[in-house]
Coordinates of C-alpha atoms and ligand atoms in Angstrom, one line a residue:
X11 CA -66.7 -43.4 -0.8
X12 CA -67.5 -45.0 2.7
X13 CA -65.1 -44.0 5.8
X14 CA -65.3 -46.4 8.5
X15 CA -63.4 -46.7 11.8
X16 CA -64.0 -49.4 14.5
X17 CA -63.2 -48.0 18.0
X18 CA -62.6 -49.4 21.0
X19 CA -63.1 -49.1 24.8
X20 CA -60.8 -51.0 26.3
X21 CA -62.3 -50.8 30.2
X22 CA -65.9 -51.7 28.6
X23 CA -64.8 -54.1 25.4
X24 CA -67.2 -51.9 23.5
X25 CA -66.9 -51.4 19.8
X26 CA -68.0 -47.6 18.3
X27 CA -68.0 -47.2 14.9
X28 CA -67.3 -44.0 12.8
X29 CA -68.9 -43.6 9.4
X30 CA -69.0 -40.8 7.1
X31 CA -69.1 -39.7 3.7
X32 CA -65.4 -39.1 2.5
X33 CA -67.1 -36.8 -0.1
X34 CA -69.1 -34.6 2.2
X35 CA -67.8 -35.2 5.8
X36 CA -70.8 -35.9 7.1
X37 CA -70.5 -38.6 10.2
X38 CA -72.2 -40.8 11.9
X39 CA -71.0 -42.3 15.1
X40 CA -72.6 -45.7 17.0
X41 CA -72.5 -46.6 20.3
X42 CA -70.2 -43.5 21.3
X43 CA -68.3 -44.3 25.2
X44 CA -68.4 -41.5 27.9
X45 CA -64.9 -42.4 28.6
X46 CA -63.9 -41.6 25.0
X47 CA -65.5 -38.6 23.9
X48 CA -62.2 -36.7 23.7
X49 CA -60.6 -39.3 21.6
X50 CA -63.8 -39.7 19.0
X51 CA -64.1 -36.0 19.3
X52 CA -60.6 -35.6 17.9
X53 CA -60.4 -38.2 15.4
X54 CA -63.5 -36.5 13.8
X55 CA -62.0 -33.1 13.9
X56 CA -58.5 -34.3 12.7
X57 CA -60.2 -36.3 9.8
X58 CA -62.5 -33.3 9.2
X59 CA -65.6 -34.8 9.7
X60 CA -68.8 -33.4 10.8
X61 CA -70.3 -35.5 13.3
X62 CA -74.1 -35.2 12.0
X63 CA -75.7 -38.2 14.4
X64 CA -74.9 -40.2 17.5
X65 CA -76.6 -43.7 17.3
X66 CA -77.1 -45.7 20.3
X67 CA -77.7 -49.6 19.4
X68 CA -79.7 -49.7 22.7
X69 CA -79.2 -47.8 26.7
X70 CA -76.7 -49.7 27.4
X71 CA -75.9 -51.6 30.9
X72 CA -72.5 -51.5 31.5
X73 CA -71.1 -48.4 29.9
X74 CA -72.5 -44.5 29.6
X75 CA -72.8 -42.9 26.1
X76 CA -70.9 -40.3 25.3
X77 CA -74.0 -39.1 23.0
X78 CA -74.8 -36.2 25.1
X79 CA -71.2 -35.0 25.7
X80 CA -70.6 -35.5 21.8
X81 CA -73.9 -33.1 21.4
X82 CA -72.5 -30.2 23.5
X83 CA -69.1 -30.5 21.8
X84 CA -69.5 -31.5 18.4
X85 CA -73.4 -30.0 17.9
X86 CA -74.2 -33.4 17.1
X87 CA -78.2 -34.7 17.0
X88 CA -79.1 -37.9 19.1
X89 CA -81.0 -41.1 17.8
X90 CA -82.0 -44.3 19.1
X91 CA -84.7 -46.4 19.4
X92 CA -88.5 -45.4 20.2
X93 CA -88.9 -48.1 22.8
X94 CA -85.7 -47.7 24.2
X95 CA -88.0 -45.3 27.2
X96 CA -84.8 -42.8 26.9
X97 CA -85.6 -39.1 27.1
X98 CA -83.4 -36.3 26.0
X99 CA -82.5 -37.3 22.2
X100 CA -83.2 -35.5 19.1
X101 CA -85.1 -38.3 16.8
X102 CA -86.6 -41.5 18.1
X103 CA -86.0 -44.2 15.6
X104 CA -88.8 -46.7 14.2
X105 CA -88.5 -50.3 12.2
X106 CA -86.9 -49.3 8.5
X107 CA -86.5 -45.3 9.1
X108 CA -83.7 -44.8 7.4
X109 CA -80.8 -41.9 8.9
X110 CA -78.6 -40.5 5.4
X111 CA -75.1 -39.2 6.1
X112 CA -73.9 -37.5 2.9
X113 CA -74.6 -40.0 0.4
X114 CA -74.4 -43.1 2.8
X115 CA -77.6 -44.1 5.1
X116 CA -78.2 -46.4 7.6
X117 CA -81.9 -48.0 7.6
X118 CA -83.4 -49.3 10.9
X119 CA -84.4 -52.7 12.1
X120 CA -86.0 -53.0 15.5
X121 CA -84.1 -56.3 17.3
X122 CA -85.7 -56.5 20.6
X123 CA -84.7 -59.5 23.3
X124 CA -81.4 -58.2 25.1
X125 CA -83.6 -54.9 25.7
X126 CA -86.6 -54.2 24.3
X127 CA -85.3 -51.1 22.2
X128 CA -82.7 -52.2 20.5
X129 CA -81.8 -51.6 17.1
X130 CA -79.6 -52.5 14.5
X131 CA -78.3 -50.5 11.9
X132 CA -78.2 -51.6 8.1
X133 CA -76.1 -49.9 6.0
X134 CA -77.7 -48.7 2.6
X135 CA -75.7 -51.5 0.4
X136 CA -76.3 -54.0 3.1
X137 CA -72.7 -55.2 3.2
X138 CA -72.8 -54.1 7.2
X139 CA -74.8 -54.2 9.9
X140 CA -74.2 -52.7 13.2
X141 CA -75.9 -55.2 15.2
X142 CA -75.6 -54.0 19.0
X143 CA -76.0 -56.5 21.6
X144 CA -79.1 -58.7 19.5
X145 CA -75.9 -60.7 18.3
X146 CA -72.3 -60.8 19.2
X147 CA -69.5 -63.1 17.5
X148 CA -70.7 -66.7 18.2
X149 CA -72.9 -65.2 21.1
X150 CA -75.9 -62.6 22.0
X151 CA -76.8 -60.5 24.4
X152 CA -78.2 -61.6 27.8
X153 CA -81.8 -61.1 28.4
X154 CA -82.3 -61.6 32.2
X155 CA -82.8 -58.1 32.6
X156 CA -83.6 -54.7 30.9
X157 CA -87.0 -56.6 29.6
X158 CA -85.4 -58.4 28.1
X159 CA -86.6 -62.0 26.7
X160 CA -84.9 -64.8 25.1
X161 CA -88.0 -65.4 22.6
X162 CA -88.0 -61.7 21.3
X163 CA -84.2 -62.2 20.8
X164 CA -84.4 -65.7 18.9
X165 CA -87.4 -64.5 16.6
X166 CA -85.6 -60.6 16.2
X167 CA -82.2 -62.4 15.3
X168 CA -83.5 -64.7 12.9
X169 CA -85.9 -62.5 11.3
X170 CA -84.0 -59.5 11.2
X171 CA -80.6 -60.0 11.3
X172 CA -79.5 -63.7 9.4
X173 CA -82.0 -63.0 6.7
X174 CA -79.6 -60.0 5.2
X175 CA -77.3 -61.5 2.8
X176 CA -75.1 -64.2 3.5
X177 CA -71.7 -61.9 3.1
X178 CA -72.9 -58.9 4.8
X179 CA -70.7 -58.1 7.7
X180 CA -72.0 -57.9 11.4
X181 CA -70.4 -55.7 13.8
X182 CA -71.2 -56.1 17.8
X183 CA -71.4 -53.4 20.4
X184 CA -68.9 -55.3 22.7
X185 CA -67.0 -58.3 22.4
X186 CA -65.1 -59.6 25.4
X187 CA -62.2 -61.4 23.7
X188 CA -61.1 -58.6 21.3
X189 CA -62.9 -60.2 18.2
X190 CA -63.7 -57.5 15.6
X191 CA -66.5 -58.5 13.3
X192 CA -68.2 -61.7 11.8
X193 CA -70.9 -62.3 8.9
X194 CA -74.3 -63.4 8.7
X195 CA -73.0 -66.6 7.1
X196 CA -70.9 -67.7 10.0
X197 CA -73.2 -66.5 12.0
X198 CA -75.9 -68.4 10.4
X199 CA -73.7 -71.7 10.9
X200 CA -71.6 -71.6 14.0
X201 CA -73.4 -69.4 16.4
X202 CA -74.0 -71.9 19.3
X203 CA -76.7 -70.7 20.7
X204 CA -78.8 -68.6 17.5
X205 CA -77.2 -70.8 14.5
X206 CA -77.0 -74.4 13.1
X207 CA -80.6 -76.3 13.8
X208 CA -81.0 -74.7 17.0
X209 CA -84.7 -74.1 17.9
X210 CA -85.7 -71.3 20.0
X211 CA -87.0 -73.6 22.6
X212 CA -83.2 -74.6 22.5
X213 CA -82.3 -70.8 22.6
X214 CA -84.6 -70.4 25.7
X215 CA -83.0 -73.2 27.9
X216 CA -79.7 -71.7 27.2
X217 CA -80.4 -68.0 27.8
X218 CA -81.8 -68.9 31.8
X219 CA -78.4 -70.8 32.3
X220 CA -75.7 -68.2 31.4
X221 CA -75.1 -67.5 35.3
X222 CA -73.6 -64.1 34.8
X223 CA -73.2 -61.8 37.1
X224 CA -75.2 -58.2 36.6
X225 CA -72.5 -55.9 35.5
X226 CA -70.0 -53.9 37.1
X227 CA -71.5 -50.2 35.9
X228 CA -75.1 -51.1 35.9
X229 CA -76.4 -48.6 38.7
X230 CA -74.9 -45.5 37.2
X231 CA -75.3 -46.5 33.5
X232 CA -78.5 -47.5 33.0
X233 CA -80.2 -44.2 34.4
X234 CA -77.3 -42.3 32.8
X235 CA -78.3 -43.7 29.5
X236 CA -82.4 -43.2 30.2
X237 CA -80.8 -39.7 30.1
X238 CA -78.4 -40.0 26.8
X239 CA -76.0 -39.6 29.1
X240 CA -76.0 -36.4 30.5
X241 CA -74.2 -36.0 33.4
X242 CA -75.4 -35.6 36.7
X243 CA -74.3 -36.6 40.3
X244 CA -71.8 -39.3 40.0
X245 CA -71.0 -38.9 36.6
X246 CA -68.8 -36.4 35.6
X247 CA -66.8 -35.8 32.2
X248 CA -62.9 -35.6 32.4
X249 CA -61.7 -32.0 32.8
X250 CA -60.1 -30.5 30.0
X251 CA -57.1 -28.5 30.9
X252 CA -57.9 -25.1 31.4
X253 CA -54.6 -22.9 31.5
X254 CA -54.4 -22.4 27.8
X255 CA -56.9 -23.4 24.4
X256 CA -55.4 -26.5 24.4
X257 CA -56.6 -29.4 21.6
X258 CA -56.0 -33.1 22.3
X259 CA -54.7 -35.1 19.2
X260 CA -56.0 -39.4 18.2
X261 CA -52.2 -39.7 19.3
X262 CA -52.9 -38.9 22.6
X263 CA -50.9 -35.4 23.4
X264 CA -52.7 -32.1 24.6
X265 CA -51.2 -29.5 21.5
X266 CA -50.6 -26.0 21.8
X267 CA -51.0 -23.6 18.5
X268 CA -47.7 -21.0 18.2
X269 CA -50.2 -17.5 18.3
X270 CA -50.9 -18.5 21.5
X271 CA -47.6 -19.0 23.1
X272 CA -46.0 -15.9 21.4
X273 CA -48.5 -14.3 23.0
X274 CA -47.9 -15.5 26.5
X275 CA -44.3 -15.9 26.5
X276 CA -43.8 -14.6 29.8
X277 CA -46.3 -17.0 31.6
X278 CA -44.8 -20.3 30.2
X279 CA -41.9 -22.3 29.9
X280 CA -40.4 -23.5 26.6
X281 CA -38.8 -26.4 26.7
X282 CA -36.6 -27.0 23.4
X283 CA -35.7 -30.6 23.0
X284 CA -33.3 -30.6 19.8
X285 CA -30.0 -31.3 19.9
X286 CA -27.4 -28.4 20.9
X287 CA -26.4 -27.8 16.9
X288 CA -30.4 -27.6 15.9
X289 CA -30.8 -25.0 18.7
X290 CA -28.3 -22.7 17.5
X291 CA -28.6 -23.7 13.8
X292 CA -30.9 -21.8 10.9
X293 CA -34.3 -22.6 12.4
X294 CA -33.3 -20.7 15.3
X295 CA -34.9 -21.2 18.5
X296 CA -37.7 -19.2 20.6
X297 CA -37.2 -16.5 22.7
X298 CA -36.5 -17.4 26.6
X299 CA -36.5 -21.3 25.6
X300 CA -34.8 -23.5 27.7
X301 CA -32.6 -25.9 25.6
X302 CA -32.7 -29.8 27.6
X303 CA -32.1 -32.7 24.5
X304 CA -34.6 -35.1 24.7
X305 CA -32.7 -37.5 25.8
X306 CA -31.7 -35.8 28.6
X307 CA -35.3 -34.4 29.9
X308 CA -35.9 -37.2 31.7
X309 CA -33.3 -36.4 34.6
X310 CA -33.3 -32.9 34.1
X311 CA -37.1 -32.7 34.3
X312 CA -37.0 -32.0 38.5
X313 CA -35.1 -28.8 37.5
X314 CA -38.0 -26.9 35.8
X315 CA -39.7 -24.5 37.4
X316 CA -43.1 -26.0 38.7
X317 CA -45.5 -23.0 38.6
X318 CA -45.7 -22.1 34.9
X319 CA -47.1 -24.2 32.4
X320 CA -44.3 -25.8 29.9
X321 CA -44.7 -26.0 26.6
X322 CA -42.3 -28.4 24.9
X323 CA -40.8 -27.6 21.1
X324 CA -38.7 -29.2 18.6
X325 CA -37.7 -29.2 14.7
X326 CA -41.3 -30.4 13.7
X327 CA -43.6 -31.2 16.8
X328 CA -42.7 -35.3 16.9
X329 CA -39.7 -35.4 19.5
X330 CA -41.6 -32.6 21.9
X331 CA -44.6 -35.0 21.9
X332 CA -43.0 -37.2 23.3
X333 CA -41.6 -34.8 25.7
X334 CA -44.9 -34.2 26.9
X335 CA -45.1 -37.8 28.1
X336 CA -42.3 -37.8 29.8
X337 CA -42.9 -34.3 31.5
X338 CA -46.1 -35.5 32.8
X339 CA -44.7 -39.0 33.8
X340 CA -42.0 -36.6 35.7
X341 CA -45.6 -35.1 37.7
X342 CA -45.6 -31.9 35.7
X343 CA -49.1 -31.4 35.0
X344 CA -49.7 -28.5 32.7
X345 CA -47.7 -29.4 29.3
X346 CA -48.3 -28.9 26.2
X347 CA -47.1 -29.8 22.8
X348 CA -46.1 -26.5 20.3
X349 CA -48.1 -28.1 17.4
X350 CA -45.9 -28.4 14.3
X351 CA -42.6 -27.6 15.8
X352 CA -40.1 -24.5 14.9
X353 CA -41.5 -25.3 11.2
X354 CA -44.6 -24.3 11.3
X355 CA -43.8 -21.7 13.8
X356 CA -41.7 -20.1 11.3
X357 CA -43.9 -20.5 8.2
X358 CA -46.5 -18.6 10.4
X359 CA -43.9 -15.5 11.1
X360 CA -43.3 -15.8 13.9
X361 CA -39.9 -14.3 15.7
X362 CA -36.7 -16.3 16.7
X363 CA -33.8 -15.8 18.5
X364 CA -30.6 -16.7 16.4
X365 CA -31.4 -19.0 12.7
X366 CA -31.2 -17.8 9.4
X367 CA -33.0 -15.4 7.7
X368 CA -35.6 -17.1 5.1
Ligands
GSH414 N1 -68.3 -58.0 33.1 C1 -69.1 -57.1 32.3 C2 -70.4 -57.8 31.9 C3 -71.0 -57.0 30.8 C4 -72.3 -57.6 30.3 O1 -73.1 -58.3 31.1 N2 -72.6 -57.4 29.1 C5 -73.8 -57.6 28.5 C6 -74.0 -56.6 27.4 S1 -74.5 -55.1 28.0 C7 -73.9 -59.0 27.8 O2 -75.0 -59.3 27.2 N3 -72.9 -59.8 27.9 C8 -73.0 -61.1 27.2 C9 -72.0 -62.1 27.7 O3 -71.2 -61.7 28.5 O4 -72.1 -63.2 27.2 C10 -69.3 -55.8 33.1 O5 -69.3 -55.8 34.3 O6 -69.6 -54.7 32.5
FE2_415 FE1 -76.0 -54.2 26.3

């Protein structure tokens, strides 16, 4: 059985897509973001996936991979095309190599025009295709720079891309009003510059006419992708919090693991955030915490202490989640979530103040 995510980058309108092998866990992720390595990171872990590959459709022009921060974190390999002039990856990719992931592959097609390196990405049972920037929803990639060329496009699109079969899906690298997918049928019939009876002399004419400006990023992300997007002066990965192991969650919340804190009791704060009557009822409570009700921790907040790092708790880890948001919209900056509440705290033995005995 197939897994497959679509992921987005909102700041960059970049799709990246997660595929894997529900049998074996072996991943493969395309088109990775910089920006989003944390997020794809932990939706891999909490799935528990093994990120084999990172594919790159092309080096992008208005966004950095996250392909080499994905590589020192996950231990992931790097592939993408041979004439995509990159240096730094793991496997350079040809026309029809195929890349397996469990019992899944991904075969290549070379689809130059909006650079001359990019690929698309054909899953085995052709029913998807991860097509880049060679075609979008009812649009393409630009080719006024990155050599690319409106010709090589036409012919790579045509050739390539509408001849897989007519239900196969197509998935862009980017699409700028929030549109996920398409198929080669539409595509075949409504795109309005590749589809219908459109020529490629027709193509040409309306490829030098698009008028857009060069995008925002391109100065950082270009030579940041020649590199697979290893930082270097001007780019810098987000800082992960450093006071404690902390792991981020997909739901957005730095979590905290209960050996931890019971070994650092008297560095934190806990914040409990149940009611009065769960505090002192048979879950008991932790040593030293603080009781402030949730709905209360908004205007109480300015009364924690600001130099130890808080660590928010509740019954089973959903309400102190929360708490973290609102701790950190309150400018505290080193919060963390007890992962699994007093629950799982318990059922891993550790002690509490007050409760029943089990
Ligand atoms: N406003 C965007 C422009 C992005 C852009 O030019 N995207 C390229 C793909 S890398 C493209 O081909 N866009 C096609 C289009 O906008 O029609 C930015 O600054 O990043
Ligand atoms: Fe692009």
């Amino acid at each position: 059985m197939l897994l497959f995510r679509q992921l987005v980058d909102l700041e960059s309108s970049t799709y990246t897509y997660l595929l894997a092998d529900r049998q074996t866990g072996d991943a493969v992720l395309i088109d990775p973001v910089f920006e989003q390595a944390r997020r794809d990171a932990a939706l891999i872990h909490e799935l528990g996936l093994t990120l084999r590959w990172t594919l790159e459709t092309h080096v992008h022009a208005d966004h950095v991979t996250a392909a080499w921060l994905l590589r020192e974190r996950l231990g992931s390999r790097i592939a993408l095309g041979t004439r995509s002039g990159a240096r730094g990856a793991d496997l350079y990719l040809n026309q029809d190599d195929r890349l397996g992931f469990g019992a899944h592959g991904l075969s290549v097609r070379e689809t130059p025009g909006h650079t001359a390196g990019c690929l698309t990405y054909v899953l085995d049972d052709r029913g998807r295709a991860f097509t880049g920037d060679a075609l979008l929803v009812r649009g393409c990639g630009r080719t006024d720079f990155q050599s690319g060329s409106a010709s090589a496009l036409y012919r790579a699109v045509h050739r390539q891309i509408l001849t897989l079969p007519d239900d196969c899906l197509l998935y862009p690298a980017h699409d700028y009003r929030g549109i996920t997918v398409t198929s080669v049928a539409e595509e075949k019939a409504l795109n309005p510059r590749l589809g219908g009876n459109l020529s490629e002399q027709d193509f040409v004419g309306y490829m030098q006419n698009l008028g857009l400006p060069h995008p925002k990023k391109i100065d950082v992300a270009v030579p940041a992708n020649l590199a697979c997007g290893r930082p270097s002066s001007g780019l810098a990965p987000q800082a992960d919090p450093d006071w404690a192991p902390l792991s981020f969650s997909f739901a957005g919340f730095w979590e905290i693991d209960g050996r931890w804190v019971e070994e650092h009791l008297s560095d934190i704060q806990v914040v409990d955030v149940r009611e009065c009557e769960e505090f002192d009822g048979p879950l008991g409570h932790i040593r030293g915490a603080l009781l402030v009700p949730l709905a209360q921790l908004g205007e109480r907040a300015t009364g924690l202490a600001a130099d130890r790092p808080i660590v928010t708790v509740c019954r089973a880890g959903g309400r102190s989640a929360q708490a973290t948001v609102i701790l950190q919209r309150s400018g505290f900056g080193r919060v963390a979530n007890l992962a699994g509440g007093m629950l799982r705290w318990r059922a891993q033995g550790f002690p509490v103040e007050g409760g029943a005995s089990e």
